[in-house]
Coordinates of C-alpha atoms in Angstrom, one line a residue:
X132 CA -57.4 1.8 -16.8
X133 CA -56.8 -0.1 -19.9
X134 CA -60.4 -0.9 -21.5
X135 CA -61.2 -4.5 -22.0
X136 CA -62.3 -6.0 -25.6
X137 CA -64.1 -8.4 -26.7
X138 CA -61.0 -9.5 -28.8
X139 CA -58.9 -9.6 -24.8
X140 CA -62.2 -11.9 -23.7
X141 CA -62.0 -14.5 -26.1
X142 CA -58.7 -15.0 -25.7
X143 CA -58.7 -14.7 -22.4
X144 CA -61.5 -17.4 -21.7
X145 CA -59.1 -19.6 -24.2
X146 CA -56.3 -19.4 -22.0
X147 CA -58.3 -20.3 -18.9
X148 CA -60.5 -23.0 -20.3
X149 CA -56.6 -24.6 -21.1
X150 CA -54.9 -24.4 -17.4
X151 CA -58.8 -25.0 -16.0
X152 CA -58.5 -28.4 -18.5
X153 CA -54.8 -29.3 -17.2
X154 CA -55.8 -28.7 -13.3
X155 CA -59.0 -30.5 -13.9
X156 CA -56.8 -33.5 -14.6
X157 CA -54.5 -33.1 -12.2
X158 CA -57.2 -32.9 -9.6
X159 CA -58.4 -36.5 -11.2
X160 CA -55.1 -37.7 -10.8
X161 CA -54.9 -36.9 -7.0
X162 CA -58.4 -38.0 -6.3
X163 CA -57.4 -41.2 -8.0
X164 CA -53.9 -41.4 -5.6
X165 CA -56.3 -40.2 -2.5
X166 CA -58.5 -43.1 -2.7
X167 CA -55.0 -45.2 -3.4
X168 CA -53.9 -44.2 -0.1
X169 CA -57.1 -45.3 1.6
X170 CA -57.6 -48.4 0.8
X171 CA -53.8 -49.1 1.6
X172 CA -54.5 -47.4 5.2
X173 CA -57.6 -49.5 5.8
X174 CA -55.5 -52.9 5.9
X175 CA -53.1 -51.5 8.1
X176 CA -56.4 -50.0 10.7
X177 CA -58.2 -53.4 10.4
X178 CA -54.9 -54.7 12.0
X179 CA -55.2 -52.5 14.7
X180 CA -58.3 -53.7 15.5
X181 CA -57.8 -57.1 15.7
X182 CA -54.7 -56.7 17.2
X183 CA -56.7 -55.1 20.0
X184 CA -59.5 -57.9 19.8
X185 CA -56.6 -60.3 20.8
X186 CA -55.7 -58.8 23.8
X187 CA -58.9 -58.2 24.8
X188 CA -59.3 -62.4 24.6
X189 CA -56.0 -62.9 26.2
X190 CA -57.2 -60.6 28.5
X191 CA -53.0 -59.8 28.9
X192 CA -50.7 -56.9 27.4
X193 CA -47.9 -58.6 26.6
X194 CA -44.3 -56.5 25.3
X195 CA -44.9 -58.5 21.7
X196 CA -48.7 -56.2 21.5
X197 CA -47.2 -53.5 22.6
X198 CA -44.1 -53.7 20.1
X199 CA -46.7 -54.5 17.5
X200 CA -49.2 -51.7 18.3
X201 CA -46.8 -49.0 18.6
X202 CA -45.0 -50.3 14.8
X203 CA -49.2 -50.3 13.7
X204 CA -49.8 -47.0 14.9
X205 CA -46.9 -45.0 13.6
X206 CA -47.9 -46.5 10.1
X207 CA -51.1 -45.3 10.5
X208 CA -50.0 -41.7 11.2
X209 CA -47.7 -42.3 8.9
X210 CA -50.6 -43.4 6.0
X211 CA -52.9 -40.1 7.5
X212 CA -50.6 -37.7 6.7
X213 CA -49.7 -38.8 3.5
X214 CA -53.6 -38.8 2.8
X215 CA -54.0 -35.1 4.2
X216 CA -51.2 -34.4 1.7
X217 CA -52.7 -35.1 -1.2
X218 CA -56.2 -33.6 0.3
X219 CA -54.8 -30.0 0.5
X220 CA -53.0 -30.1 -2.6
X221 CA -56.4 -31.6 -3.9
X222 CA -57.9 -27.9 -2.2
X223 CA -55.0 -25.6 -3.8
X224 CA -56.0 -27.0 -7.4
X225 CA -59.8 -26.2 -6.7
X226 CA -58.8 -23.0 -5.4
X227 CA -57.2 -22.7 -8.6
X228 CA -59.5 -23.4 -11.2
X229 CA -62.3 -21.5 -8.7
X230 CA -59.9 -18.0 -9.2
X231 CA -59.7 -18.6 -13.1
X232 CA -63.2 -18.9 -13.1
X233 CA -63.7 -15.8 -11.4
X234 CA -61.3 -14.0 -13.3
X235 CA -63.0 -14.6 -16.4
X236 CA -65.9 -13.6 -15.2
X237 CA -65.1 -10.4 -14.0
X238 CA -63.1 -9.8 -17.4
X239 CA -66.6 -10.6 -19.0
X240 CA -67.9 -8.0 -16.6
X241 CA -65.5 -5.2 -17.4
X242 CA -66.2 -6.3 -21.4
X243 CA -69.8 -6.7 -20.8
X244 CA -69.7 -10.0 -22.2
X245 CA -71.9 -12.1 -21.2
X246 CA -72.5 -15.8 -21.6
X247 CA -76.0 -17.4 -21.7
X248 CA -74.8 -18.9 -18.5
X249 CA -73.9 -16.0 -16.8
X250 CA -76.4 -13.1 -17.9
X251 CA -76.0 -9.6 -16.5
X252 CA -77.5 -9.7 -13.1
X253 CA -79.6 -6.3 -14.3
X254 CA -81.7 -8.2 -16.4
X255 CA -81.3 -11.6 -13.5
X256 CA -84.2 -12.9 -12.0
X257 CA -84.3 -12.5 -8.8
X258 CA -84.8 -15.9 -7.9
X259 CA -81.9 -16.8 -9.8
X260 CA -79.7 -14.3 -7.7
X261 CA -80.7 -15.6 -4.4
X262 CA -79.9 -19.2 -5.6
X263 CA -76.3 -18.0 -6.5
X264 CA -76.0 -16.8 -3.2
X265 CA -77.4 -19.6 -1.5
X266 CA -74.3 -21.5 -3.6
X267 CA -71.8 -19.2 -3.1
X268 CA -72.4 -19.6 0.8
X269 CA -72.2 -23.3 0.6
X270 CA -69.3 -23.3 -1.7
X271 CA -67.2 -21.4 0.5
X272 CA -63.7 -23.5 1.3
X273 CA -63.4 -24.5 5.0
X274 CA -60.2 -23.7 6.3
X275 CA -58.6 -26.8 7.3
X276 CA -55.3 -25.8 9.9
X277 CA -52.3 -27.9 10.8
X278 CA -52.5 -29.0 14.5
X279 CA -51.4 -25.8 16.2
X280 CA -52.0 -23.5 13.3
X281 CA -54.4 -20.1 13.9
X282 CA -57.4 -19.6 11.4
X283 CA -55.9 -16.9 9.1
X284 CA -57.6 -13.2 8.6
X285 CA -61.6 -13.7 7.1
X286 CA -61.9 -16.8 8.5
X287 CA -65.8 -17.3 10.2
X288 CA -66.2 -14.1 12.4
X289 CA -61.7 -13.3 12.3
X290 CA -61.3 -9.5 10.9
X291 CA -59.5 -8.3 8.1
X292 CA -56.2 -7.3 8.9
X293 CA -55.9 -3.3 9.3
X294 CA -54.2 -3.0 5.8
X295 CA -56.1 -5.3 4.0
X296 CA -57.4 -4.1 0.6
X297 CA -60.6 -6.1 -1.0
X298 CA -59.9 -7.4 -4.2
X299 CA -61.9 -6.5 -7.6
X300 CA -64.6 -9.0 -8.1
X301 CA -64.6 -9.4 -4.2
X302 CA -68.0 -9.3 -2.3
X303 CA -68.5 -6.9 0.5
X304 CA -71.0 -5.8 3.0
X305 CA -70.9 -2.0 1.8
X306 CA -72.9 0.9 4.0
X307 CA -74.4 2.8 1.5
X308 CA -77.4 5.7 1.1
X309 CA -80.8 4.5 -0.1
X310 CA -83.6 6.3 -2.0
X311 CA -85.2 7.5 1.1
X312 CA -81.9 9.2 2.6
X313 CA -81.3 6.5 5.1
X314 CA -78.2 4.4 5.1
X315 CA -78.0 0.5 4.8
X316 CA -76.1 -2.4 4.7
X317 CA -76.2 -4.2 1.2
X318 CA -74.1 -6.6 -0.4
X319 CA -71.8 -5.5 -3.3
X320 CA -68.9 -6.5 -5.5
X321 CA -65.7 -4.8 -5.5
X322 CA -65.3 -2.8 -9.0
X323 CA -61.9 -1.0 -7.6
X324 CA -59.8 0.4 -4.6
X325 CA -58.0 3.4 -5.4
X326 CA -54.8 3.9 -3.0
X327 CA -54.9 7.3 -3.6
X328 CA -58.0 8.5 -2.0
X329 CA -58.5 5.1 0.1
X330 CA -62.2 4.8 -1.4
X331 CA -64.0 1.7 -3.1
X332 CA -65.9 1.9 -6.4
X333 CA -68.7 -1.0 -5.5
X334 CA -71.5 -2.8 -7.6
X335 CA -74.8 -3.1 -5.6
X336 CA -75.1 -6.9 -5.9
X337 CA -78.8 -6.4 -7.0
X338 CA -78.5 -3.9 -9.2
X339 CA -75.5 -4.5 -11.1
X340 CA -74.7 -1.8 -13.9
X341 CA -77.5 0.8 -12.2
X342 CA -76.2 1.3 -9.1
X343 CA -72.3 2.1 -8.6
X344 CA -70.9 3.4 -5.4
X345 CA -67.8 5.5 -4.4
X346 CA -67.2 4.6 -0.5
X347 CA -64.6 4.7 1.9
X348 CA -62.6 2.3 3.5
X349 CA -64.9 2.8 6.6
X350 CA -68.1 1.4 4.9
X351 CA -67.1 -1.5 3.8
X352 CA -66.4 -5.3 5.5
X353 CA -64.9 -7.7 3.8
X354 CA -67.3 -10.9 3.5
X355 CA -65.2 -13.8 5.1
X356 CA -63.1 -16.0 2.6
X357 CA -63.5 -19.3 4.9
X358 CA -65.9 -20.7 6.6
X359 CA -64.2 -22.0 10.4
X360 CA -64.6 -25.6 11.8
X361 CA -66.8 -25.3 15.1
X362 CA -65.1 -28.4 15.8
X363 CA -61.5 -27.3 15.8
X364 CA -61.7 -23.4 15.4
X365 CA -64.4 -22.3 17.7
X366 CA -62.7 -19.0 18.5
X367 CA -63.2 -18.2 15.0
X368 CA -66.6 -18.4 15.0
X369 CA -68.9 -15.4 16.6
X370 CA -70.6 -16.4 20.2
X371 CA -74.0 -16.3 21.4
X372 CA -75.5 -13.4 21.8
X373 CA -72.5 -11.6 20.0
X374 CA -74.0 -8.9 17.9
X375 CA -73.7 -8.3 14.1
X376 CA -74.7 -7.8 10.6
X377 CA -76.5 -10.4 9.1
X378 CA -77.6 -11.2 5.5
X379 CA -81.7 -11.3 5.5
X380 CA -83.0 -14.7 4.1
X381 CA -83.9 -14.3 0.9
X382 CA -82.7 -10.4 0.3
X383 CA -79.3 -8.4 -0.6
X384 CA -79.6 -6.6 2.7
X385 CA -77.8 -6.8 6.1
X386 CA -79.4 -6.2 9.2
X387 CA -78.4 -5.8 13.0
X388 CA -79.0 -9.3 14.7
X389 CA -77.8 -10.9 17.9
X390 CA -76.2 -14.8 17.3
X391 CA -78.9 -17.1 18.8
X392 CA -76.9 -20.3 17.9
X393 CA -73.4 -20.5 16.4
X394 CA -72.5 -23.5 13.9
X395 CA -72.0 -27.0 16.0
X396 CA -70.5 -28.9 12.2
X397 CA -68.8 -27.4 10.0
X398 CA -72.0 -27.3 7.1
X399 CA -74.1 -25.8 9.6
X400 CA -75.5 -21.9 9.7
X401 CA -75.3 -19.5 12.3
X402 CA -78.8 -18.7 14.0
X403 CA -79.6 -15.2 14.4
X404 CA -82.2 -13.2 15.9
X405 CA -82.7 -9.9 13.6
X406 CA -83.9 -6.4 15.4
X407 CA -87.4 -5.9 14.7
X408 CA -89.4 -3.7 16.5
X409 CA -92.8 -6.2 15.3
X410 CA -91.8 -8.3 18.4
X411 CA -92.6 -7.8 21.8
X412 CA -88.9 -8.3 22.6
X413 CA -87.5 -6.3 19.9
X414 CA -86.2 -9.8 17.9
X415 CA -87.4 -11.9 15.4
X416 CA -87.7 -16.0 15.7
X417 CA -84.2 -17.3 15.1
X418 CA -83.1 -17.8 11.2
X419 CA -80.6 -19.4 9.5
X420 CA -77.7 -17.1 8.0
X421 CA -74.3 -18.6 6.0
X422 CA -71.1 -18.3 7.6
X423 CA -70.2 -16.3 4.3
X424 CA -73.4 -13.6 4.9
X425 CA -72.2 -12.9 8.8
X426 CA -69.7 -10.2 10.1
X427 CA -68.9 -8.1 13.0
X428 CA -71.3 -5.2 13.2
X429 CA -69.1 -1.7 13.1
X430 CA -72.1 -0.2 14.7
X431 CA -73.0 -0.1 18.8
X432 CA -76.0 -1.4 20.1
X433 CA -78.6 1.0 21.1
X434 CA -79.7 0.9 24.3

């Protein structure tokens, strides 16, 4: 692998604060044409409704309403479309500038090149971590479908597809062996995948630059890349009672749990119930855990 400078850095970070700057814009521009589009829908809705408010005080359905209605209604499909339009090409540019980010930062990594505003998580307070967590969970894009369209791979609780290699900068739930001998479940960043012996080089997320791992394809899960909309996806969410690995409030650790609640909205947290042998039915009270901090547990339940 070709090493990265600090020379390759700065002129990387030049390049991206550029197209970042251009898309920035554009996004402004289509936020700009998105509320445009609104306020020209809204005349046409309050038509609707006192269209409606007419027949109701006429108390009649006449062919003239009904002409009128249907001419109302396919402009307001019409207008809704063209808003969801600009919406998603709203999401591509933020998905955009959110993977130049990311490859900066992981070219700052490689470097080790660090800005005051993104300090090597070695020397990271650990409060600092969990609040980047916290964000990274509620940052997460929710994947909005077509009508009739599936929820892709890593979407909510959907696998990976079987060929599906995480990417370098990627964060993973990866099983790995701790001090004491035992294995665990923490969360790590993808370093590299090497095709040739189908084994991961991963960063423990906590102890970035002390503790590297070398694992197969087995002990890893990719974390999910969208969060799923209870309210139009709930197949892609995990059910109650489902079991699976879950992120521990407030640590770089997952743990067995059983899904006490799933997401109702789409901002809401799954409730979990973790193992723990403290309470008299083996389970902890319920807790919140991220959509992003949630996958399927590769592991069966013990009886």
């Amino acid at each position: 692998m070709q090493a990265v400078t600090v020379v390759d850095v700065k002129v990387t970070d030049m390049s991206a604060d550029t197209k970042i700057a251009e898309l920035l814009t554009e996004l402004h521009e289509l936020i700009k044409q998105t509320q445009e589009e609104r306020s020209r829908s809204e005349h046409n809705l309050l038509n609707i409704q006192k269209t409606h408010e007419r027949m109701q005080t006429e108390n009649k359905t006449s062919p003239y309403y009904r002409t009128k209605l249907r001419g109302l209604y396919t402009t307001a499909k019409a207008d809704a479309e063209a808003e969801c339009s600009i919406l998603r090409h709203a999401l591509d540019k933020i998905a955009e500038i959110k993977s130049l980010l990311e490859e900066r930062r992981i070219a700052a990594k490689m470097a080790g090149v660090y800005s005051d505003s993104d300090p090597p998580r070695k020397t990271m307070r650990r409060g600092v971590l969990m609040t980047l967590l916290q964000q990274s969970a509620m940052t997460l894009p929710l994947w909005i479908g077509k009508p009739g369209e599936s929820p892709p791979p890593l979407c909510g609780a959907t696998p990976a597809s079987g060929d599906y290699v995480a990417k370098q900068g990627d964060k993973v739930a990866a099983r790995v062996k701790a001090v004491d001998g035992d294995e665990q479940w923490i969360l790590a960043e993808v370093v590299s995948y090497s095709h040739s012996t189908n084994k991961y080089e991963v960063d423990d997320i906590d102890e970035e630059g002390k503790e590297r791992h070398t694992l197969s394809r087995r002990r890893i899960i990719p974390l999910p890349q969208w969060k799923a909309n209870p309210e139009t996806d709930p197949e892609a969410l995990f059910s109650k009672d489902q079991l699976v690995l879950a992120l521990y409030p407030q640590t770089t650790c997952f743990y067995r749990a059983l899904i006490h609640t799933p997401p109702h909205r789409p901002q809401d947290d799954y409730s979990v119930l973790f193992e723990d042998t403290s309470y008299a039915d083996g389970y902890s009270p319920p807790l919140n855990v991220a959509q992003r901090y949630v996958v399927a547990c590769k592991e069966n339940k013990k009886k």
